[in-house]
Coordinates of C-alpha atoms in Angstrom, one line a residue:
Chain U
M329 CA 132.8 235.6 65.5
W330 CA 130.5 232.5 65.6
W331 CA 133.6 230.3 65.5
A332 CA 135.1 232.1 68.5
L333 CA 132.0 231.2 70.5
I334 CA 131.9 227.6 69.2
V335 CA 135.6 226.9 69.8
T336 CA 135.8 228.6 73.2
L337 CA 132.7 226.9 74.5
A338 CA 133.7 223.5 73.1
L339 CA 137.2 223.6 74.6
G340 CA 135.9 224.9 78.0
T341 CA 133.2 222.3 78.2
W342 CA 135.5 219.4 77.2
A343 CA 138.1 220.5 79.7
L344 CA 135.5 220.4 82.4
R345 CA 134.4 216.9 81.3
V346 CA 137.9 215.3 81.2
I347 CA 139.1 216.6 84.7
G348 CA 137.5 213.7 86.5
P349 CA 138.4 210.8 84.2
V350 CA 142.0 212.0 83.8
A351 CA 142.7 213.0 87.4
G352 CA 141.1 209.8 88.6
D353 CA 143.6 208.0 86.3
L354 CA 146.7 209.7 87.9
L355 CA 145.6 209.1 91.5
T356 CA 143.1 206.5 92.5
P357 CA 140.4 208.2 94.6
S358 CA 139.6 206.7 98.0
P359 CA 136.1 205.1 98.4
R360 CA 135.2 208.1 100.5
V361 CA 136.1 210.6 97.7
E362 CA 134.3 208.4 95.2
R363 CA 131.2 208.4 97.3
L364 CA 131.3 212.1 97.9
A365 CA 131.7 212.8 94.2
G366 CA 128.7 210.5 93.5
A367 CA 126.7 212.4 96.2
A368 CA 127.8 215.7 94.7
A369 CA 126.6 214.7 91.2
T370 CA 123.2 213.7 92.6
V371 CA 122.8 216.9 94.6
L372 CA 123.6 218.9 91.4
M373 CA 121.1 217.0 89.4
V374 CA 118.3 217.5 92.0
A375 CA 119.1 221.2 92.0
L376 CA 119.1 221.2 88.2
V377 CA 115.6 219.6 88.3
V378 CA 114.3 222.2 90.8
L379 CA 115.8 225.2 88.9
S380 CA 114.7 224.0 85.5
A381 CA 111.2 223.3 86.9
I382 CA 110.9 226.9 88.0
G383 CA 112.7 228.8 85.3
T384 CA 114.8 228.2 82.1
E385 CA 116.1 230.2 79.2
H386 CA 112.4 230.8 78.3
G387 CA 111.7 232.4 81.7
I388 CA 109.6 231.5 84.7
S389 CA 106.6 229.2 84.1
P390 CA 104.1 228.5 86.9
A391 CA 102.5 225.8 84.6
R392 CA 105.8 223.9 84.3
L393 CA 106.5 224.3 88.0
L394 CA 103.1 222.6 88.9
G395 CA 103.5 219.9 86.2
V396 CA 107.0 218.9 87.2
G397 CA 106.1 219.3 90.9
L398 CA 103.2 216.8 90.6
A399 CA 105.4 214.5 88.5
M400 CA 108.0 214.5 91.2
I401 CA 105.4 213.6 93.9
L402 CA 104.1 210.8 91.7
S403 CA 107.7 209.5 91.1
W404 CA 108.4 209.7 94.8
R405 CA 105.4 207.6 95.5
G406 CA 106.7 204.9 93.1
A407 CA 104.9 205.7 89.9
P408 CA 106.7 204.3 86.7
L409 CA 108.8 206.7 84.7
G410 CA 106.4 206.7 81.7
W411 CA 103.5 208.0 83.8
V412 CA 105.8 210.6 85.5
V413 CA 106.7 212.1 82.1
V414 CA 103.1 212.0 80.7
V415 CA 101.8 213.7 83.9
A416 CA 104.5 216.4 83.7
V417 CA 103.9 217.2 80.1
A418 CA 100.0 216.9 80.2
V419 CA 99.6 219.0 83.3
T420 CA 101.9 221.7 82.0
A421 CA 100.2 221.8 78.6
G422 CA 96.8 221.7 80.2
L423 CA 97.5 224.6 82.5
R424 CA 98.9 226.6 79.6
A425 CA 95.8 225.9 77.6
L426 CA 93.9 227.4 80.5
G427 CA 96.0 230.5 80.3
L428 CA 98.6 229.9 83.0
G429 CA 102.1 230.7 81.6
Chain P
M486 CA 119.9 193.0 88.7
R487 CA 118.7 192.9 85.2
A488 CA 115.1 193.5 84.1
I489 CA 113.5 192.3 80.9
Y490 CA 113.7 195.7 79.2
Q491 CA 117.5 195.8 79.5
T492 CA 118.0 193.6 76.5
F493 CA 118.8 195.7 73.5
L494 CA 122.4 196.8 73.7
G495 CA 122.2 196.1 77.4
L496 CA 121.0 199.6 78.0
P497 CA 118.3 200.7 80.6
W498 CA 115.6 201.6 78.0
A499 CA 112.8 202.0 80.4
A500 CA 114.5 205.3 81.5
L501 CA 116.6 206.0 78.3
G502 CA 113.6 205.6 75.9
P503 CA 111.5 208.5 77.3
A504 CA 114.7 210.6 77.7
C505 CA 115.4 210.0 74.0
A506 CA 111.9 211.2 73.1
A507 CA 112.5 214.3 75.1
Y508 CA 116.0 214.9 73.6
T509 CA 114.4 214.6 70.1
L510 CA 112.0 217.4 70.8
V511 CA 114.5 219.6 72.5
G512 CA 117.0 219.0 69.6
L513 CA 114.4 219.8 67.0
S514 CA 113.5 223.0 68.9
F515 CA 117.1 224.1 69.2
G516 CA 117.7 223.6 65.4
A517 CA 114.5 225.3 64.6
L518 CA 115.1 228.2 67.0
C519 CA 118.5 228.9 65.4
A520 CA 117.0 228.7 61.9
S521 CA 114.1 231.0 62.7
Q522 CA 116.5 233.6 64.2
G523 CA 118.7 233.7 61.1
V524 CA 121.7 232.0 62.7
P525 CA 123.9 230.3 60.0
P526 CA 123.2 226.6 59.9
F527 CA 126.8 225.6 60.7
V528 CA 126.4 227.2 64.2
P529 CA 123.8 224.9 65.7
V530 CA 125.4 221.9 64.0
A531 CA 128.9 222.7 65.2
L532 CA 127.7 223.5 68.7
S533 CA 125.8 220.2 69.0
L534 CA 128.8 218.2 67.7
L535 CA 131.6 219.9 69.7
V536 CA 129.8 221.2 72.8
F537 CA 127.0 218.6 73.1
A538 CA 125.3 220.2 76.1
G539 CA 121.7 221.3 75.5
S540 CA 121.1 223.9 78.2
A541 CA 124.5 225.6 77.5
Q542 CA 123.8 225.7 73.8
F543 CA 120.4 227.4 74.4
A544 CA 121.9 229.8 76.9
A545 CA 124.9 230.8 74.8
L546 CA 122.6 231.4 71.8
G547 CA 120.3 233.4 74.0
V548 CA 123.2 235.7 75.1
V549 CA 124.2 236.3 71.5
L550 CA 120.6 236.9 70.3
A551 CA 120.1 239.3 73.2
G552 CA 123.1 241.3 71.9
G553 CA 125.8 240.0 74.2
S554 CA 129.3 239.4 73.1
V555 CA 130.5 235.9 72.0
W556 CA 132.9 235.9 75.0
L557 CA 130.0 236.5 77.4
A558 CA 128.0 233.8 75.6
A559 CA 130.9 231.3 75.9
A560 CA 131.4 232.2 79.6
T561 CA 127.7 231.6 80.3
G562 CA 127.8 228.3 78.6
I563 CA 130.9 227.2 80.4
A564 CA 129.4 228.2 83.8
I565 CA 126.3 226.1 83.0
N566 CA 128.6 223.2 82.1
A567 CA 130.6 223.4 85.3
R568 CA 128.4 220.7 86.8
L569 CA 129.9 218.3 84.1
A570 CA 133.2 218.4 86.0
T571 CA 131.4 216.9 89.0
Y572 CA 129.9 214.2 86.8
G573 CA 133.4 213.4 85.5
L574 CA 134.7 213.1 89.0
A575 CA 131.8 210.8 90.0
L576 CA 132.4 208.4 87.1
G577 CA 136.2 208.9 87.1
P578 CA 138.4 206.6 85.0
A579 CA 135.4 204.2 84.6
I580 CA 134.4 206.2 81.6
G581 CA 137.1 204.6 79.4
R582 CA 139.7 201.7 79.3
S583 CA 142.6 203.7 78.0
L584 CA 143.6 207.4 78.3
A585 CA 142.4 208.0 74.7
G586 CA 139.2 206.3 75.5
R587 CA 138.7 208.6 78.6
L588 CA 139.5 211.7 76.6
L589 CA 136.9 210.8 74.0
G590 CA 134.4 209.2 76.3
A591 CA 134.3 212.2 78.6
H592 CA 132.8 214.2 75.7
L593 CA 129.7 212.0 76.0
L594 CA 129.0 213.0 79.6
S595 CA 125.5 214.4 80.1
D596 CA 122.9 214.6 82.9
V597 CA 121.0 211.6 81.8
N598 CA 123.7 209.1 81.0
T599 CA 125.6 210.0 84.2
A600 CA 122.5 209.5 86.3
L601 CA 121.9 206.1 84.6
A602 CA 125.5 205.0 85.0
L603 CA 125.7 206.0 88.7
R604 CA 122.8 203.6 89.4
S605 CA 125.4 200.8 89.2
R606 CA 128.3 200.3 91.5
D607 CA 130.3 198.1 89.1
S608 CA 132.8 200.2 87.1
G609 CA 132.5 198.0 84.0
E610 CA 128.7 198.4 84.1
R611 CA 129.1 202.1 84.6
R612 CA 131.4 202.4 81.6
R613 CA 129.0 200.4 79.4
V614 CA 125.9 202.5 80.4
A615 CA 127.7 205.8 80.4
L616 CA 129.2 205.3 76.9
G617 CA 126.3 203.3 75.4
A618 CA 123.6 205.7 76.6
G619 CA 125.9 208.7 75.9
A620 CA 126.5 207.5 72.3
V621 CA 122.7 207.0 71.7
I622 CA 122.0 210.5 73.1
F623 CA 124.9 212.1 71.1
V624 CA 123.7 210.6 67.7
L625 CA 120.1 211.5 68.5
W626 CA 121.0 215.0 69.6
N627 CA 123.0 215.8 66.4
V628 CA 120.5 214.2 64.1
T629 CA 117.5 216.0 65.6
V630 CA 119.3 219.4 65.7
G631 CA 120.1 219.0 62.0
F632 CA 116.5 218.1 61.3
G633 CA 115.4 221.1 63.3
V634 CA 117.5 223.4 61.3
V635 CA 116.0 222.0 58.1
L636 CA 112.4 222.1 59.3
G637 CA 112.9 225.7 60.5
Q638 CA 109.8 227.6 61.5
W639 CA 107.3 224.9 60.4
L640 CA 107.6 223.2 63.8
P641 CA 104.9 223.8 66.3
N642 CA 105.6 225.9 69.4
S643 CA 106.9 223.2 71.8
H644 CA 106.3 225.6 74.7
R645 CA 102.5 225.3 74.2
F646 CA 102.7 221.5 74.4
G647 CA 104.4 221.5 77.8
L648 CA 107.4 219.6 76.4
D649 CA 109.8 221.7 78.4
A650 CA 108.5 219.8 81.5
A651 CA 109.6 216.4 80.2
L652 CA 113.4 216.6 80.8
P653 CA 113.3 217.7 84.5
A654 CA 110.7 215.1 85.2
I655 CA 112.7 212.3 83.6
L656 CA 115.9 213.4 85.3
F657 CA 114.2 213.3 88.7
A658 CA 112.6 209.9 88.1
I659 CA 116.1 208.6 87.2
I660 CA 117.8 209.9 90.3
R661 CA 114.9 209.2 92.7
P662 CA 116.2 205.8 93.9
A663 CA 119.5 207.4 95.1
L664 CA 117.4 209.7 97.3
A665 CA 116.2 206.7 99.4
E666 CA 119.4 207.5 101.4
G667 CA 118.3 210.0 104.1
E668 CA 121.7 211.9 104.2
L669 CA 121.7 212.3 100.5
R670 CA 118.1 213.4 100.4
R671 CA 118.8 216.1 103.1
A672 CA 121.9 217.3 101.1
A673 CA 119.8 217.5 97.9
L674 CA 117.0 219.4 99.6
A675 CA 119.4 221.9 101.2
G676 CA 121.4 222.2 98.0
S677 CA 118.3 223.0 95.9
L678 CA 117.3 225.6 98.4
I679 CA 120.7 227.2 98.3
A680 CA 120.6 227.1 94.5
L681 CA 117.2 228.8 94.4
L682 CA 118.2 231.5 96.8
S683 CA 121.5 232.2 95.1
G684 CA 119.7 232.6 91.8
A685 CA 118.8 236.1 93.0
F686 CA 122.4 237.3 92.7
L687 CA 124.6 234.8 90.8
P688 CA 124.9 234.8 87.0
P689 CA 123.3 232.0 85.0
G690 CA 124.9 228.6 85.5
L691 CA 126.4 229.2 88.9
P692 CA 123.3 228.8 91.1
V693 CA 123.1 225.1 90.3
F694 CA 126.7 224.8 91.3
A695 CA 126.0 226.5 94.6
A696 CA 123.8 223.5 95.4
L697 CA 127.0 221.7 96.4
G698 CA 126.8 223.7 99.7
G699 CA 124.0 221.2 100.6
L700 CA 126.6 218.6 101.2
A701 CA 127.6 220.5 104.3
V702 CA 124.4 219.4 106.1
A703 CA 125.0 215.7 105.5
P704 CA 128.0 214.8 107.7
G705 CA 127.3 211.1 107.2
L706 CA 128.4 211.4 103.5
W707 CA 131.9 212.6 104.6
R708 CA 132.5 209.9 107.1
D709 CA 135.0 207.1 106.3
R710 CA 132.8 204.2 107.1
D711 CA 131.3 202.1 104.3
H712 CA 127.6 202.8 104.2
V713 CA 125.9 201.1 101.3
S714 CA 122.6 202.7 100.4
R715 CA 119.7 200.6 99.3
G716 CA 118.8 203.1 96.6
R717 CA 122.1 203.3 94.9
L718 CA 122.2 199.6 94.3
R719 CA 119.1 199.5 92.2

């Protein structure tokens, strides 16, 4: 039964990944379509950040939400990536040590 | 524009380095989680090699461990990976020189290497970054998952150390320059809001996809004129 999961998930995921590279090969996308696809990818990634800051497979975590939120503000104000990561992890761990989930 | 840190293999290590550290910890936890739950070792190893998508692997495993069928687990993982189709569309044929290269290179698409590749407008540079960073992450992911399986339950609880906050923070820092463009920022904000609200009634994996509705509030992105953003060129 494990192999049914592995093979189905692997084939489904790979099919999703190759749609763009292969379709783009058959018909050259216009600059507008290319720009829209780039914008769509960015919008998805921001939503992924927001959703995973709030809840993941481990459930909702206020500590992580505050940690990632503060890191996003710092990043927005031009802080280097190293600091952004350290703040996200340190704030989340600190709040959890204080008993916030 | 090349900075000093972009020397080794020509990859953007300032962003890729911390992402690698985060993938290492997540990979170790995935392997260790599987081992501690009594999942046969070939399962995390095969999933990491053939699926190569962290959040989908965790989610699919979670469904099975919660007593769901393997088909529900596979469907959940595929729904979570639906966003990869958009990444493939964004990079397009730039991912490989030949059809075979594209079919293989597409397997390396992930959040981080797509975000890094999209920072460049040149298709050769995009291919180099997408494949180079993708290969680094692929090797690292599989090695760390393997180690995690071996280390099993000796690993500290990564939740306590706040490591689950690392990947979202890194991903945001990587895409932040693109958000200098007002229209894109508005679309991303609206999209995130839609994704959050739809989480109340959509199954796992689909809310993030609902974020595409945010593109509707940014008419400038649909227009046919060439508007080059400052942010995307960095």
